Tab-separated table of C-alpha atoms and ligand atoms in Angstrom:
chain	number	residue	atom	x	y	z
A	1	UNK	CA	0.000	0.000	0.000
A	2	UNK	CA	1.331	3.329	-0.522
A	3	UNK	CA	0.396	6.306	1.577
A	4	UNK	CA	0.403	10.316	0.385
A	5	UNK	CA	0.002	12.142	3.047
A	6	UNK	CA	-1.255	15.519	2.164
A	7	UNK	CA	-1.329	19.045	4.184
A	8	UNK	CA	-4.757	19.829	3.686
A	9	UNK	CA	-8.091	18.219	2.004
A	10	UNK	CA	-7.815	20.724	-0.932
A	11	UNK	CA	-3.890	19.072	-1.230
A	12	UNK	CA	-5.688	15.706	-1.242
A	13	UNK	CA	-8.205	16.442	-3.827
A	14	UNK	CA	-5.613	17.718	-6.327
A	15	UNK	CA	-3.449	14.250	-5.760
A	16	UNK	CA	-5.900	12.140	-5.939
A	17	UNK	CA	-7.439	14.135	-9.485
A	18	UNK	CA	-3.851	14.186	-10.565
A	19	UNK	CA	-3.609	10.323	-9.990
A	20	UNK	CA	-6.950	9.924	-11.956
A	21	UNK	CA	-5.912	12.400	-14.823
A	22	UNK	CA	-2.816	10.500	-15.189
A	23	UNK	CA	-4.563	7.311	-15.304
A	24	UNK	CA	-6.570	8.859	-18.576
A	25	UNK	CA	-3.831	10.262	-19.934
A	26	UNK	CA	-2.118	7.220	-20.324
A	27	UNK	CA	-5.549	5.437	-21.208
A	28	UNK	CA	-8.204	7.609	-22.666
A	29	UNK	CA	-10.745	4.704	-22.390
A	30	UNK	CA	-10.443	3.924	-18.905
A	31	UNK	CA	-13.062	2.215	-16.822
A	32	UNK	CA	-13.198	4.494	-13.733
A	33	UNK	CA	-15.071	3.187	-10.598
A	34	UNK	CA	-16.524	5.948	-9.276
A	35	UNK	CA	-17.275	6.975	-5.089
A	36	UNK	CA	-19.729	9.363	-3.397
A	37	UNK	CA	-19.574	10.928	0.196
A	38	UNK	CA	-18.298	14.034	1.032
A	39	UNK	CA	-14.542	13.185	0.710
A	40	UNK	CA	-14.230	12.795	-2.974
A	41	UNK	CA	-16.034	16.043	-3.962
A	42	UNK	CA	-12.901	18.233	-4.057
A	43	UNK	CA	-12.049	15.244	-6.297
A	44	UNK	CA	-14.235	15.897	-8.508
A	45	UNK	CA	-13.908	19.643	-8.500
A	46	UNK	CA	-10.147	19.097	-9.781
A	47	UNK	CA	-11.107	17.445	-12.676
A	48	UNK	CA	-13.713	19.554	-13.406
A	49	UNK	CA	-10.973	22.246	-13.183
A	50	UNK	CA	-8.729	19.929	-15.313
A	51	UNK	CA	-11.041	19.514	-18.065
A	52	UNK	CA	-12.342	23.465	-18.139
A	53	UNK	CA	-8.465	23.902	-18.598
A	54	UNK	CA	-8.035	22.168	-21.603
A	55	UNK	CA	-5.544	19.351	-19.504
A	56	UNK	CA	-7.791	16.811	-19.222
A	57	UNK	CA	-10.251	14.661	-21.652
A	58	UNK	CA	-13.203	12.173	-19.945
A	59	UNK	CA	-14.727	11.855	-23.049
A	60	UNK	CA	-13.369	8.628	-23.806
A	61	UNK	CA	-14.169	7.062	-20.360
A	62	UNK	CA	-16.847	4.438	-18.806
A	63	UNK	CA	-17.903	5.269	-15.398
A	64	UNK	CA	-19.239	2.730	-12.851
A	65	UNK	CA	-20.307	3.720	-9.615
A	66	UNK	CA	-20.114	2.078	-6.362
A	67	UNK	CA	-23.500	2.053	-4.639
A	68	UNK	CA	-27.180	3.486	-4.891
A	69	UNK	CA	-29.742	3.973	-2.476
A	70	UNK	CA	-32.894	1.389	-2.805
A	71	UNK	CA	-35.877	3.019	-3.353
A	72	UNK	CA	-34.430	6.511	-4.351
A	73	UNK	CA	-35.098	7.872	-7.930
A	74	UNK	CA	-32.587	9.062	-10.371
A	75	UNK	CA	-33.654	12.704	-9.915
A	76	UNK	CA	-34.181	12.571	-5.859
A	77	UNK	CA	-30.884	15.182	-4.602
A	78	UNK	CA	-29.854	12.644	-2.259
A	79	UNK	CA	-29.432	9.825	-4.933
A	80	UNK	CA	-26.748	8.634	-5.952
A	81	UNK	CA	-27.274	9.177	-9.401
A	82	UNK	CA	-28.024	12.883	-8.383
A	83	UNK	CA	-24.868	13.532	-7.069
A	84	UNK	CA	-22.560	12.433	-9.868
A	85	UNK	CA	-24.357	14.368	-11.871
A	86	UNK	CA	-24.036	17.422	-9.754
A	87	UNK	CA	-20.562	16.910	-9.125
A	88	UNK	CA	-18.997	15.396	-12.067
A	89	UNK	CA	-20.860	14.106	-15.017
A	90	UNK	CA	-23.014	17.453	-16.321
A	91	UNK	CA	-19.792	19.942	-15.213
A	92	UNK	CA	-17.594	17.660	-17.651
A	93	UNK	CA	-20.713	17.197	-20.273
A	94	UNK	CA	-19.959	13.021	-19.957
A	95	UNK	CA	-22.163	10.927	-22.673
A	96	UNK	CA	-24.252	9.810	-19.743
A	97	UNK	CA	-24.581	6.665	-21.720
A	98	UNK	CA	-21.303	6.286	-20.589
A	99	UNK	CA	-21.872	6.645	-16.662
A	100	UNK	CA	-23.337	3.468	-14.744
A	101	UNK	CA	-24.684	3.531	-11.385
A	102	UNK	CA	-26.573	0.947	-9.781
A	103	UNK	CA	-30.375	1.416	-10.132
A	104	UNK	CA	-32.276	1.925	-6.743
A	105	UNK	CA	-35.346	1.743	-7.941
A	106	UNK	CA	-35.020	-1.445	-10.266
A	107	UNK	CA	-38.547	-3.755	-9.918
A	108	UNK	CA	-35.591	-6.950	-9.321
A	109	UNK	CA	-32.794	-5.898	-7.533
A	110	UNK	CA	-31.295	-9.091	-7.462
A	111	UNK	CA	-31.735	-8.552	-11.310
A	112	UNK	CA	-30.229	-5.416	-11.140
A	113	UNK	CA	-27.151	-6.466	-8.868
A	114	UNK	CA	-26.480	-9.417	-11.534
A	115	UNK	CA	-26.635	-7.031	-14.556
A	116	UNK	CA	-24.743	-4.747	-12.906
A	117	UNK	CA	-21.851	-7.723	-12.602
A	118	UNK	CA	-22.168	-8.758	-15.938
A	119	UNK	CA	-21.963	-4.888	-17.080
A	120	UNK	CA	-18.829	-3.870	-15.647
A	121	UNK	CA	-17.082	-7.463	-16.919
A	122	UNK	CA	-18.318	-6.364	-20.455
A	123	UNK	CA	-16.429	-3.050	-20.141
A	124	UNK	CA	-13.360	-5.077	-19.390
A	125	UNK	CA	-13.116	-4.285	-15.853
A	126	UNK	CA	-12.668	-1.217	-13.964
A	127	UNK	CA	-9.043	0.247	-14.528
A	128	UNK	CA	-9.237	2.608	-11.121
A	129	UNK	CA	-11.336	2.511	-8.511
A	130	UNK	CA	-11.761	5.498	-6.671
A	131	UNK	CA	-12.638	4.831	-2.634
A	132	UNK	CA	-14.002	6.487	-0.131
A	133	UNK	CA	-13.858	5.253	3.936
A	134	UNK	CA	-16.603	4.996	6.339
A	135	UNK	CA	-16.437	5.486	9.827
A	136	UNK	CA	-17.080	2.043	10.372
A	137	UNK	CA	-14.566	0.863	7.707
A	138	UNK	CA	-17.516	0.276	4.962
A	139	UNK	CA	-16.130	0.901	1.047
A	140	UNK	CA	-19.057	1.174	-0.858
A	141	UNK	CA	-22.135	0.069	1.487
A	142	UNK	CA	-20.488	-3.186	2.275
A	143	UNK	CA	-21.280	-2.768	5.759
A	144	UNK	CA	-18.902	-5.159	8.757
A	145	UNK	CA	-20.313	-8.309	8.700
A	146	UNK	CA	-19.209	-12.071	9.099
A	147	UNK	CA	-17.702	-12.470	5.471
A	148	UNK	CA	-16.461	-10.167	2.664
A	149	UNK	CA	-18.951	-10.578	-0.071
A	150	UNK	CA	-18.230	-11.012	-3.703
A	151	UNK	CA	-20.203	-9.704	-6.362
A	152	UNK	CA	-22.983	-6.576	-6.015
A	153	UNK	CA	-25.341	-7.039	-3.639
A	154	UNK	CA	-28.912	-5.498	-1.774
A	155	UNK	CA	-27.427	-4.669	1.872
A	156	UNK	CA	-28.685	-3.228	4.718
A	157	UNK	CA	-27.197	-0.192	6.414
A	158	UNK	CA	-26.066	-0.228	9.829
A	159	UNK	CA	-27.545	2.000	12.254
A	160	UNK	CA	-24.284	4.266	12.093
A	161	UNK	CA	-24.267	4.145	8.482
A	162	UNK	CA	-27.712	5.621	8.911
A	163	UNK	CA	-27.039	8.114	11.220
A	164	UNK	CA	-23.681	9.412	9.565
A	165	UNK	CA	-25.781	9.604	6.217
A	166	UNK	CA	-28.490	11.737	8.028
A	167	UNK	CA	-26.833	14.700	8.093
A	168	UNK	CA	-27.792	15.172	4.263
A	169	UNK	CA	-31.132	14.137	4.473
A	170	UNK	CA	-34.290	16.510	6.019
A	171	UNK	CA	-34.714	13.600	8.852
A	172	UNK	CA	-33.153	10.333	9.719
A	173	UNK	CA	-36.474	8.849	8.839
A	174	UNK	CA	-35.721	9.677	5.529
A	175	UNK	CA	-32.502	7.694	5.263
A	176	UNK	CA	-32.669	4.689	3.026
A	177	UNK	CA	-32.381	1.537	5.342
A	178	UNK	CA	-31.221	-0.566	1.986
A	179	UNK	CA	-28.818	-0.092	-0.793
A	180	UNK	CA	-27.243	-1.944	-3.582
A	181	UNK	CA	-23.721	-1.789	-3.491
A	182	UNK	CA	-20.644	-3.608	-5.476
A	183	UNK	CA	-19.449	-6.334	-3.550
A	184	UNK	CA	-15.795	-6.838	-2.105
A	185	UNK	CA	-15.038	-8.922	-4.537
A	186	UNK	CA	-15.645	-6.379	-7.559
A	187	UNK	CA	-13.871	-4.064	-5.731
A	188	UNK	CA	-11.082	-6.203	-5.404
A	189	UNK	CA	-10.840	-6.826	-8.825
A	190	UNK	CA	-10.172	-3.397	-9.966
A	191	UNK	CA	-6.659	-3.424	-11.315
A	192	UNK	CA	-5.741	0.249	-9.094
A	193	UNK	CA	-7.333	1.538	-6.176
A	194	UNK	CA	-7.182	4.817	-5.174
A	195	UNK	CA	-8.992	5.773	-1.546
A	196	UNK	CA	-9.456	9.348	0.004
A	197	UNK	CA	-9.690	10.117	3.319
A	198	UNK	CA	-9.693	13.463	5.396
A	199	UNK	CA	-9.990	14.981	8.504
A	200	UNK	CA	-9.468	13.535	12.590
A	201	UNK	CA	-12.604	11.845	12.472
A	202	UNK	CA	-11.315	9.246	10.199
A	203	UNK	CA	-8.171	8.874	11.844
A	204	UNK	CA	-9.411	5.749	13.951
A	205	UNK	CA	-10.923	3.627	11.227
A	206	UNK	CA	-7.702	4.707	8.764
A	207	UNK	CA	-5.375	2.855	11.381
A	208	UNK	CA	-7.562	-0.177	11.841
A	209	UNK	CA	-8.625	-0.505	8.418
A	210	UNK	CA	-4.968	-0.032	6.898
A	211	UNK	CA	-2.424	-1.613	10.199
A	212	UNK	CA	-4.739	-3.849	11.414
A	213	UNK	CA	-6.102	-7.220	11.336
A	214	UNK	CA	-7.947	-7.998	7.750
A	215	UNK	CA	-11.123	-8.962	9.084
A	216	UNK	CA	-15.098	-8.627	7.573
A	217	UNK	CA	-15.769	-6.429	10.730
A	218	UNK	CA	-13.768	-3.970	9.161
A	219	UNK	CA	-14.494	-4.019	5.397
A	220	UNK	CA	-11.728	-1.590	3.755
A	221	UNK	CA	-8.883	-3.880	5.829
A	222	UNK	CA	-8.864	-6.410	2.918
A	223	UNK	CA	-7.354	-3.801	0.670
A	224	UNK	CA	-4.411	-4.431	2.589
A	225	UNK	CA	-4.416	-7.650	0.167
A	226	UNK	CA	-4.675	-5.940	-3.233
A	227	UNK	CA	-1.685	-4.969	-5.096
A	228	UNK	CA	-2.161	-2.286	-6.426
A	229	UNK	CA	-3.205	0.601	-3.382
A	230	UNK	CA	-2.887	4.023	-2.947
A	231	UNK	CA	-4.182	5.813	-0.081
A	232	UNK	CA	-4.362	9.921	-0.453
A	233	UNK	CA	-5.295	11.390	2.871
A	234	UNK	CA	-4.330	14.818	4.759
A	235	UNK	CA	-2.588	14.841	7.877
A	236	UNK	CA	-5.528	14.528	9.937
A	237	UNK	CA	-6.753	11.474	9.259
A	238	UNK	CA	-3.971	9.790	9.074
A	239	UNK	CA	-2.478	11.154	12.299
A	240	UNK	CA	-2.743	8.009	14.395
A	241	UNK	CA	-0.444	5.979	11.329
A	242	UNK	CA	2.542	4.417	13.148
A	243	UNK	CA	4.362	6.317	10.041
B	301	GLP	C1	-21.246	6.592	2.180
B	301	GLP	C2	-20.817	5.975	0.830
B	301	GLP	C3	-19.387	5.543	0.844
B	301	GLP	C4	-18.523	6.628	1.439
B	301	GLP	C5	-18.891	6.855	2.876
B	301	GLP	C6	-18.036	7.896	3.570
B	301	GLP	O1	-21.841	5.707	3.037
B	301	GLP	N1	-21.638	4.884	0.429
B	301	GLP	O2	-18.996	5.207	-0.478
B	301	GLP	O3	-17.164	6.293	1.331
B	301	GLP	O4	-20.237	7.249	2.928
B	301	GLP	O5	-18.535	9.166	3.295
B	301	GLP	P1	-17.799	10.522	3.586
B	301	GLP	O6	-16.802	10.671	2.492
B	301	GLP	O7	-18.896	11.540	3.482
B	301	GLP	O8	-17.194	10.414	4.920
């Protein structure tokens, strides 16, 4: 695994962008898995900045996002699907034909979870996936639990998934208890992974997830298996690293 630490989060979003834009540089057609949260939004501004400038093309990418809310549609603001396009997708004018995120509201989700599978194998897998961290060590929604699981998946959220997500939504009543989410396994199989993480409140879960045990109670602590990490945070959060 290999750690950047960063001053600042606005220092983190530029590395992390610059790692992206150099992963489309040096293959225009990229498969880019794609993260929501707060952390990767500065992210997201850098590209946007990148493209505006002239430095960066996305045209030429597929997109394929980690998770979706069940039961959210497309246009609800606290989708999913919302907030790509708010942050990224209509800001770089992305052939939204290009962009896949799980759908929410599909009639099958077990359907939907399969298609999903067989989608992002068809694009040839994803080249980087970007990664956020929750609090509880969850990447995507795959929430702690007894095993890691493979492919995408309906999940329930944890109570302090729920409550951490709240602060977006009008009340915690209106928190999705379900989502679909790509399973450990797909995330696994992305050839690069690049995670972001910022500020003190992460700093716990960065130094269980990253020095400690790999264990399906903590969820991001079998990237400590893949070959191919990068971990982009600002002093903050990773202020309890033994490094
Ligand atoms: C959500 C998302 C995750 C994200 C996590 C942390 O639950 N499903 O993909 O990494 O929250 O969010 P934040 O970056 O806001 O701390």
């Amino acid at each position: 695994m290999r750690f950047i630490r960063t001053n600042d989060y606005a220092a983190m979003s530029r590395k992390a962008a610059n790692i992206i834009a150099s992963q489309v540089i040096l293959k225009p057609d990229s498969v880019l898995g794609l993260a929501t949260g707060s952390t990767p939004i500065g992210t997201y501004d850098e590209l946007v900045r990148m493209v505006n400038a002239g430095d960066l093309d996305l045209s030429g990418v597929h997109t394929a996002n980690l998770d979706e809310y069940v039961g959210l549609t497309h246009d609800h603001d606290q989708s999913y699907h919302y907030f790509m396009n708010e942050h990224l997708f209509s800001r770089v004018g992305l052939d939204l034909s290009r962009t896949n995120v799980p759908d929410g509201v599909a009639a099958d989700p077990a359907a939907e979870c399969a298609r999903y599978d067989k989608l992002i194998q068809d694009l040839g897998g994803v080249d980087l996936q970007l990664l956020g961290l929750g609090h509880n060590g969850h990447i995507g929604f795959n929430e702690p639990q007894d095993d890691f699981p493979k492919g995408t998946h309906l999940v329930d959220l944890t109570e302090s998934t729920i409550n951490a997500n709240s602060r977006l939504f009008e009340k915690k009543e209106d928190v999705p208890r379900q989502a679909l989410t790509m399973g450990i396994g797909t995330i696994m199989a992305a050839r690069k992974i690049l995670v972001v993480v910022n500020g003190a409140g992460k700093a716990a879960i960065v130094k269980e997830a990253f020095c400690g045990p790999v264990t399906p109670q903590v969820p991001a602590s079998i990237l400590q298996f893949h070959p191919d990490v990068t971990i982009v945070g600002d002093a903050e959060a990773f202020s309890q690293l033994p490094f």
